[in-house]
Coordinates of C-alpha atoms and ligand atoms in Angstrom, one line a residue:
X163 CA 18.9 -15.3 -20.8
X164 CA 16.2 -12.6 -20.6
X165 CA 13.3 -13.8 -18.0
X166 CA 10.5 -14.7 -20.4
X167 CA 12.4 -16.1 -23.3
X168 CA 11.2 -19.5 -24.1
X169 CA 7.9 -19.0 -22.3
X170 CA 5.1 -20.5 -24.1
X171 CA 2.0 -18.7 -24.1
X172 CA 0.9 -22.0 -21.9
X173 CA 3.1 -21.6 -19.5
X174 CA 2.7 -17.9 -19.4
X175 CA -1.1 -18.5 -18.4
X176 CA 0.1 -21.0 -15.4
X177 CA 2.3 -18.4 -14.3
X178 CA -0.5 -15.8 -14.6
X179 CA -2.4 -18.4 -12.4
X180 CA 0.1 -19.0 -10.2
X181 CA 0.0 -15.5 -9.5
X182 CA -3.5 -15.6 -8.5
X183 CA -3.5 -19.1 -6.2
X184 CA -0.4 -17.0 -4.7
X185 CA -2.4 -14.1 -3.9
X186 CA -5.6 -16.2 -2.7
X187 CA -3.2 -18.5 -0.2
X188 CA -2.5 -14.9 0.8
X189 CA -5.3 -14.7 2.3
X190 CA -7.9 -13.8 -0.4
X191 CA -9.9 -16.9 0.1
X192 CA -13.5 -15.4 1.0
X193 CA -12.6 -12.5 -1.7
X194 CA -11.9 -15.3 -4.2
X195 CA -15.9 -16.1 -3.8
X196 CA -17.0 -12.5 -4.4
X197 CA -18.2 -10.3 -7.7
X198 CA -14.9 -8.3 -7.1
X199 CA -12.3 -11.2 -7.5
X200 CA -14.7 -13.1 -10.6
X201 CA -14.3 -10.4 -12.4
X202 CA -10.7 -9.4 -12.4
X203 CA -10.5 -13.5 -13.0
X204 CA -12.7 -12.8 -16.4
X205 CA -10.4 -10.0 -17.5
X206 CA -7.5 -12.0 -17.0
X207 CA -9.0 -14.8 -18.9
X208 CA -10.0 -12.1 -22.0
X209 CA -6.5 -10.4 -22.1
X210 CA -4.7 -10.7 -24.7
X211 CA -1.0 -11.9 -24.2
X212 CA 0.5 -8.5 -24.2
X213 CA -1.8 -7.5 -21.6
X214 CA -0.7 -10.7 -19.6
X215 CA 2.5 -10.1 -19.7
X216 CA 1.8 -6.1 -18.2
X217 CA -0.2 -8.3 -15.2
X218 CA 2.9 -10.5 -15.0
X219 CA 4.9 -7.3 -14.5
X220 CA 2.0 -5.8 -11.7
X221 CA 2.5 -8.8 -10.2
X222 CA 6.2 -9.0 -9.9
X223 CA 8.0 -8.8 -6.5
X224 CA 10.3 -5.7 -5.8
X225 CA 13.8 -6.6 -5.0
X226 CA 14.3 -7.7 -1.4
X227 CA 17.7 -7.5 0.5
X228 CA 19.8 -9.0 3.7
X229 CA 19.7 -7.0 7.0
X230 CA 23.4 -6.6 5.9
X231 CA 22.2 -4.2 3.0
X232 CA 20.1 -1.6 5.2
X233 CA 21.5 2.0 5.0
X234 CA 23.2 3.0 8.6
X235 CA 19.8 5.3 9.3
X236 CA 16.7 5.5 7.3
X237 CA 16.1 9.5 6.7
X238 CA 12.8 10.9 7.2
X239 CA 11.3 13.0 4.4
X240 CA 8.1 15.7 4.0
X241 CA 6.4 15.5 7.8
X242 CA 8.2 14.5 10.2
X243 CA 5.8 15.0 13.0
X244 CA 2.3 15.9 12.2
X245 CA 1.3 19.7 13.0
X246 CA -2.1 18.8 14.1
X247 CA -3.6 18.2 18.2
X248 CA -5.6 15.4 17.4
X249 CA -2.4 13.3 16.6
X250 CA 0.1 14.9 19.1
X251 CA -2.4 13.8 21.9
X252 CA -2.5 10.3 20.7
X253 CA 1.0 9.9 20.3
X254 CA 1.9 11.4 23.8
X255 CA -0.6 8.1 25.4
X256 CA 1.8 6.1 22.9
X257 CA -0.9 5.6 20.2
X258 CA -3.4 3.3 22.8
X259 CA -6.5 5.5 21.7
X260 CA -5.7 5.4 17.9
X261 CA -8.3 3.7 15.7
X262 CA -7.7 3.2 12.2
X263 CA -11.1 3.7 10.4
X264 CA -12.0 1.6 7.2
X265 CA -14.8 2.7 5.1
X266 CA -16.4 3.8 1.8
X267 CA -17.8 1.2 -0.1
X268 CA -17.4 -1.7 2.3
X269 CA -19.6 -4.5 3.2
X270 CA -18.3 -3.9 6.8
X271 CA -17.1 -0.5 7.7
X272 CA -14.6 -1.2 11.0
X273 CA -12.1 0.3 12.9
X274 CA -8.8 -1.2 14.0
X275 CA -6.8 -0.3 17.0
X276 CA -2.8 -1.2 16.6
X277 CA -3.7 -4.4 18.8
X278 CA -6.2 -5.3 16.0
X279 CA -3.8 -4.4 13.2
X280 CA -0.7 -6.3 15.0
X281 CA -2.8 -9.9 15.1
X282 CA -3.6 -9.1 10.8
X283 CA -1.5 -11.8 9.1
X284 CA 1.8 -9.9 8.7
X285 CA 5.1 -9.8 6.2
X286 CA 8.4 -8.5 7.0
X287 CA 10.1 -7.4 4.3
X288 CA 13.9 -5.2 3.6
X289 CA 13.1 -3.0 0.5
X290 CA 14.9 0.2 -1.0
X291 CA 13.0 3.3 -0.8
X292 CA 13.5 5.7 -4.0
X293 CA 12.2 9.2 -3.2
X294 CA 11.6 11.7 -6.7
X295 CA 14.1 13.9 -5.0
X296 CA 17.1 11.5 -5.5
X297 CA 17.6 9.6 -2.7
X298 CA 17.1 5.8 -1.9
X299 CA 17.4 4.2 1.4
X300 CA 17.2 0.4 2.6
X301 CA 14.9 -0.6 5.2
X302 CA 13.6 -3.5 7.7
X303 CA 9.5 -3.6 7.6
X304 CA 7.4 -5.3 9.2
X305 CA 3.2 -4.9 9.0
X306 CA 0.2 -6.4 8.4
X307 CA -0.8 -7.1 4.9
X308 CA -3.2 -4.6 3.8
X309 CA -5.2 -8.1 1.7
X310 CA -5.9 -9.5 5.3
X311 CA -7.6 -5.9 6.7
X312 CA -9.6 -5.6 2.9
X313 CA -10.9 -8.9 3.4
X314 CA -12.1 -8.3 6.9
X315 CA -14.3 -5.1 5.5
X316 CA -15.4 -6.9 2.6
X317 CA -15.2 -3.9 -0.4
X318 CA -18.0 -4.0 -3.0
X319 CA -17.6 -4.8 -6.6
X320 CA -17.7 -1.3 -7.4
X321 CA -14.4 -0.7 -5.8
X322 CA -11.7 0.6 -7.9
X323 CA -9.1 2.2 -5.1
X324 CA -7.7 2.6 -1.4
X325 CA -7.2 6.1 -0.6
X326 CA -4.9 6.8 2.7
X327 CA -6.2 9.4 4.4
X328 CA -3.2 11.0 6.5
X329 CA -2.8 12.8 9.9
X330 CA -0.5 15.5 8.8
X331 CA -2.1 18.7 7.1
X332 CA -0.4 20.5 4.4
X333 CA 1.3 23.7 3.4
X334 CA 0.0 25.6 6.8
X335 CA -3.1 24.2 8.1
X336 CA -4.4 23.2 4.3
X337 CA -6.1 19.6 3.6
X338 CA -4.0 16.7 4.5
X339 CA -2.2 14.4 3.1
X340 CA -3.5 11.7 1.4
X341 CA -2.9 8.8 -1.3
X342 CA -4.2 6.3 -3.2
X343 CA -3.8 2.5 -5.1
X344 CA -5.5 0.5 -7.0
X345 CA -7.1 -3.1 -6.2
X346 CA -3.9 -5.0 -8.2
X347 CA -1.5 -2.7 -5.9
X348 CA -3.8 -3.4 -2.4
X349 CA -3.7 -7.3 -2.9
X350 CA 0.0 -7.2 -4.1
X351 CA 2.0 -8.8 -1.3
X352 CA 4.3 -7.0 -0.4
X353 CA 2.0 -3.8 0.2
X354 CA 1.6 -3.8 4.0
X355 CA 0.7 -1.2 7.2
X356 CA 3.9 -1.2 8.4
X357 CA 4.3 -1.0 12.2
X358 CA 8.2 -1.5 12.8
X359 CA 11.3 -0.2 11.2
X360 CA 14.3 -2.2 11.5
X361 CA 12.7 -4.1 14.3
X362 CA 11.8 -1.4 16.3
X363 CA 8.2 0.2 16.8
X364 CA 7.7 2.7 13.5
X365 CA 9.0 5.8 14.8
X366 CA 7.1 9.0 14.2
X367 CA 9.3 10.7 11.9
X368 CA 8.9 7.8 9.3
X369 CA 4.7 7.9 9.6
X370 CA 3.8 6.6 13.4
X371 CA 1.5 4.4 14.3
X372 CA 0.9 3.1 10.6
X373 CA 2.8 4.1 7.1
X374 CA 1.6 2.3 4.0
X375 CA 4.6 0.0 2.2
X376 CA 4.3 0.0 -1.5
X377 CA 7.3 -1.4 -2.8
X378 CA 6.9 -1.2 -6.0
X379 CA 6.4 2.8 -6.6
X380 CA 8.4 6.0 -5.7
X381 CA 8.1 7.1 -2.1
X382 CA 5.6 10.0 -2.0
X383 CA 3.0 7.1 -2.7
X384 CA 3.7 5.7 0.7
X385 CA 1.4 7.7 2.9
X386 CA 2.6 8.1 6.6
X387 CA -0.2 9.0 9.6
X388 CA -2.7 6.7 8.2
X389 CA -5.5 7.3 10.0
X390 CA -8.1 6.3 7.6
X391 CA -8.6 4.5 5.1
X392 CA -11.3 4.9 2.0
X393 CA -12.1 2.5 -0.9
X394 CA -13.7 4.2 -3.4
X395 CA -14.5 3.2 -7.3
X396 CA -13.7 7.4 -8.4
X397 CA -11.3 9.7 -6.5
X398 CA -11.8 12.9 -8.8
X399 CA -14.1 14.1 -5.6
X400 CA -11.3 14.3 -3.3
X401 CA -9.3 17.1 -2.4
X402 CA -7.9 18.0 -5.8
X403 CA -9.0 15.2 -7.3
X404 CA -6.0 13.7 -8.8
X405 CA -5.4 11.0 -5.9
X406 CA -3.0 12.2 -4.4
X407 CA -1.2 15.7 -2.4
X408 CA 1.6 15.4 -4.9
X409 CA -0.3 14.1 -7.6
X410 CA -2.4 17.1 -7.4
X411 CA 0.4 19.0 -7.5
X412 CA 0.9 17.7 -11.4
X413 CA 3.4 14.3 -10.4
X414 CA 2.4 11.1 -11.4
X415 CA -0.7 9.0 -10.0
X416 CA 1.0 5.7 -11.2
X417 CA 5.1 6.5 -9.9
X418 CA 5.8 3.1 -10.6
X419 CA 10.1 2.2 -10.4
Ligands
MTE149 N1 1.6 11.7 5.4 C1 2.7 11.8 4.7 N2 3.2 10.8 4.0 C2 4.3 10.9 3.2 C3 5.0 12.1 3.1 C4 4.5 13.2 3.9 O1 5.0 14.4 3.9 N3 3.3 13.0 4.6 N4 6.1 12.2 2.3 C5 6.3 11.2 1.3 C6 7.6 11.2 0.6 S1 7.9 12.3 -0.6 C7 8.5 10.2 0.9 S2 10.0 10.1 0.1 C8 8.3 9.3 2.0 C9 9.3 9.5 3.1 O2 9.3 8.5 4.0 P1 10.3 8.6 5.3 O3 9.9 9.8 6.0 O4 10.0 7.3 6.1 O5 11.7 8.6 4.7 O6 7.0 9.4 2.7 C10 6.0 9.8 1.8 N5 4.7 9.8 2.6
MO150 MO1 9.7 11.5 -1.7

């Protein structure tokens, strides 16, 4: 039996809503109260049933896994360790000076330290990774839920994306790396700040001290080296504008699997 066979149109809507007190238990209480969350709510309430059943899908979990499942090692691709001084001196002091800034258009622009980001409501999750280039690997994560650290900044209605500002420059000394999501993707819960891999602290070939988890797209999306973050409501005025180092390169903004 196919998943939505049966479904009422009714029932459908409760699900939609169930979706949403899902993601406000989540931790999306104060947001629930703001411009930002009232109006996604009115869109949702206009759409037409097609267009609910493409938010279903958004909203749909990626497949999780036992511990049994993960691969024997998880492979590191693109950087493996960040050609860049500022980062090699805060990972020889074991990352106790990093600060993760969070700005743009925010009530509250903050910065975290990985203390800070470690007491963030959390979610450990064991996901397959599917990289463009034809590989896939399963993995143990564990990090804070990138909903909790929105909330705490507080972005304005304007807001339309989170762009990941990275630590590793490309192609010899060019920009850096950098990525971004949209507001459905940051509140989705199983996109987190992951801190551990298989229960040990993230190691630096796999995006030290923070790598985004966005289980629900191809891996180039999932920026290693955060070390800033940027919500934004246009990204055409970054870098090369497309939202992303690979995306401006000509792949897909939206890499979803
Ligand atoms: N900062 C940064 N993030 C990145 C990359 C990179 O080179 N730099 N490579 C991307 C690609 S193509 C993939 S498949 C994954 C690889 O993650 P891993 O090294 O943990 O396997 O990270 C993504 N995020
Ligand atoms: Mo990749």
């Amino acid at each position: 039996m196919s998943k939505n066979s049966g479904l009422t149109r009714r029932s459908l809507l409760a699900r939609t809503c169930a979706g949403v007190c899902a993601l406000t238990l989540a931790g999306c209480q104060k947001l629930s109260e703001s411009a930002w969350f009232s109006k996604v709510l009115g869109v949702g309430e206009k759409a037409s049933y097609r267009t609910q059943r493409l938010i279903l899908s958004r909203k749909a979990m990626a497949q999780e896994f036992t511990e049994a499942d993960r691969s024997p090692a998880f492979r590191s691709n693109g950087t493996a360790m960040p050609n860049n001084p500022e980062y090699t001196f805060l990972a020889d002091n074991g990352f106790a000076d990093y600060r993760l800034k969070v700005g743009g258009l925010v009530e509250r622009p903050m910065s975290f330290s990985l203390v800070d980001v470690r007491a963030l409501p959390h979610r450990t999750q064991t996901t397959r990774h599917d990289c463009v280039e034809g590989w896939s690997a399963i993995g143990k994560w564990k990090g804070a839920r990138l909903s909790a650290l929105l909330e705490e900044v507080r972005p304005k209605p304007t807001v339309r994306y989170v762009v990941f500002h990275c630590a590793d420059p490309m192609d010899d000394g060019g920009s850096p790396y950098y990525e971004s999501i949209d507001m459905e993707d940051a509140f989705h819960p199983q996109t987190i700040l992951a801190y551990e891999l298989n229960d040990k602290p993230l190691p630096i070939a796999n995006g030290a001290p923070l790598r985004l988890r966005l289980e629900r797209q191809l891996g180039y999306k999932m920026a290693k080296y955060v070390m800033r973050i940027e919500l934004v409501e246009d990204f055409s005025g970054i870098a090369g504008g497309k939202g992303g180092y690979w995306e401006d390169q000509g792949y897909e903004w939206y890499a979803g699997i």
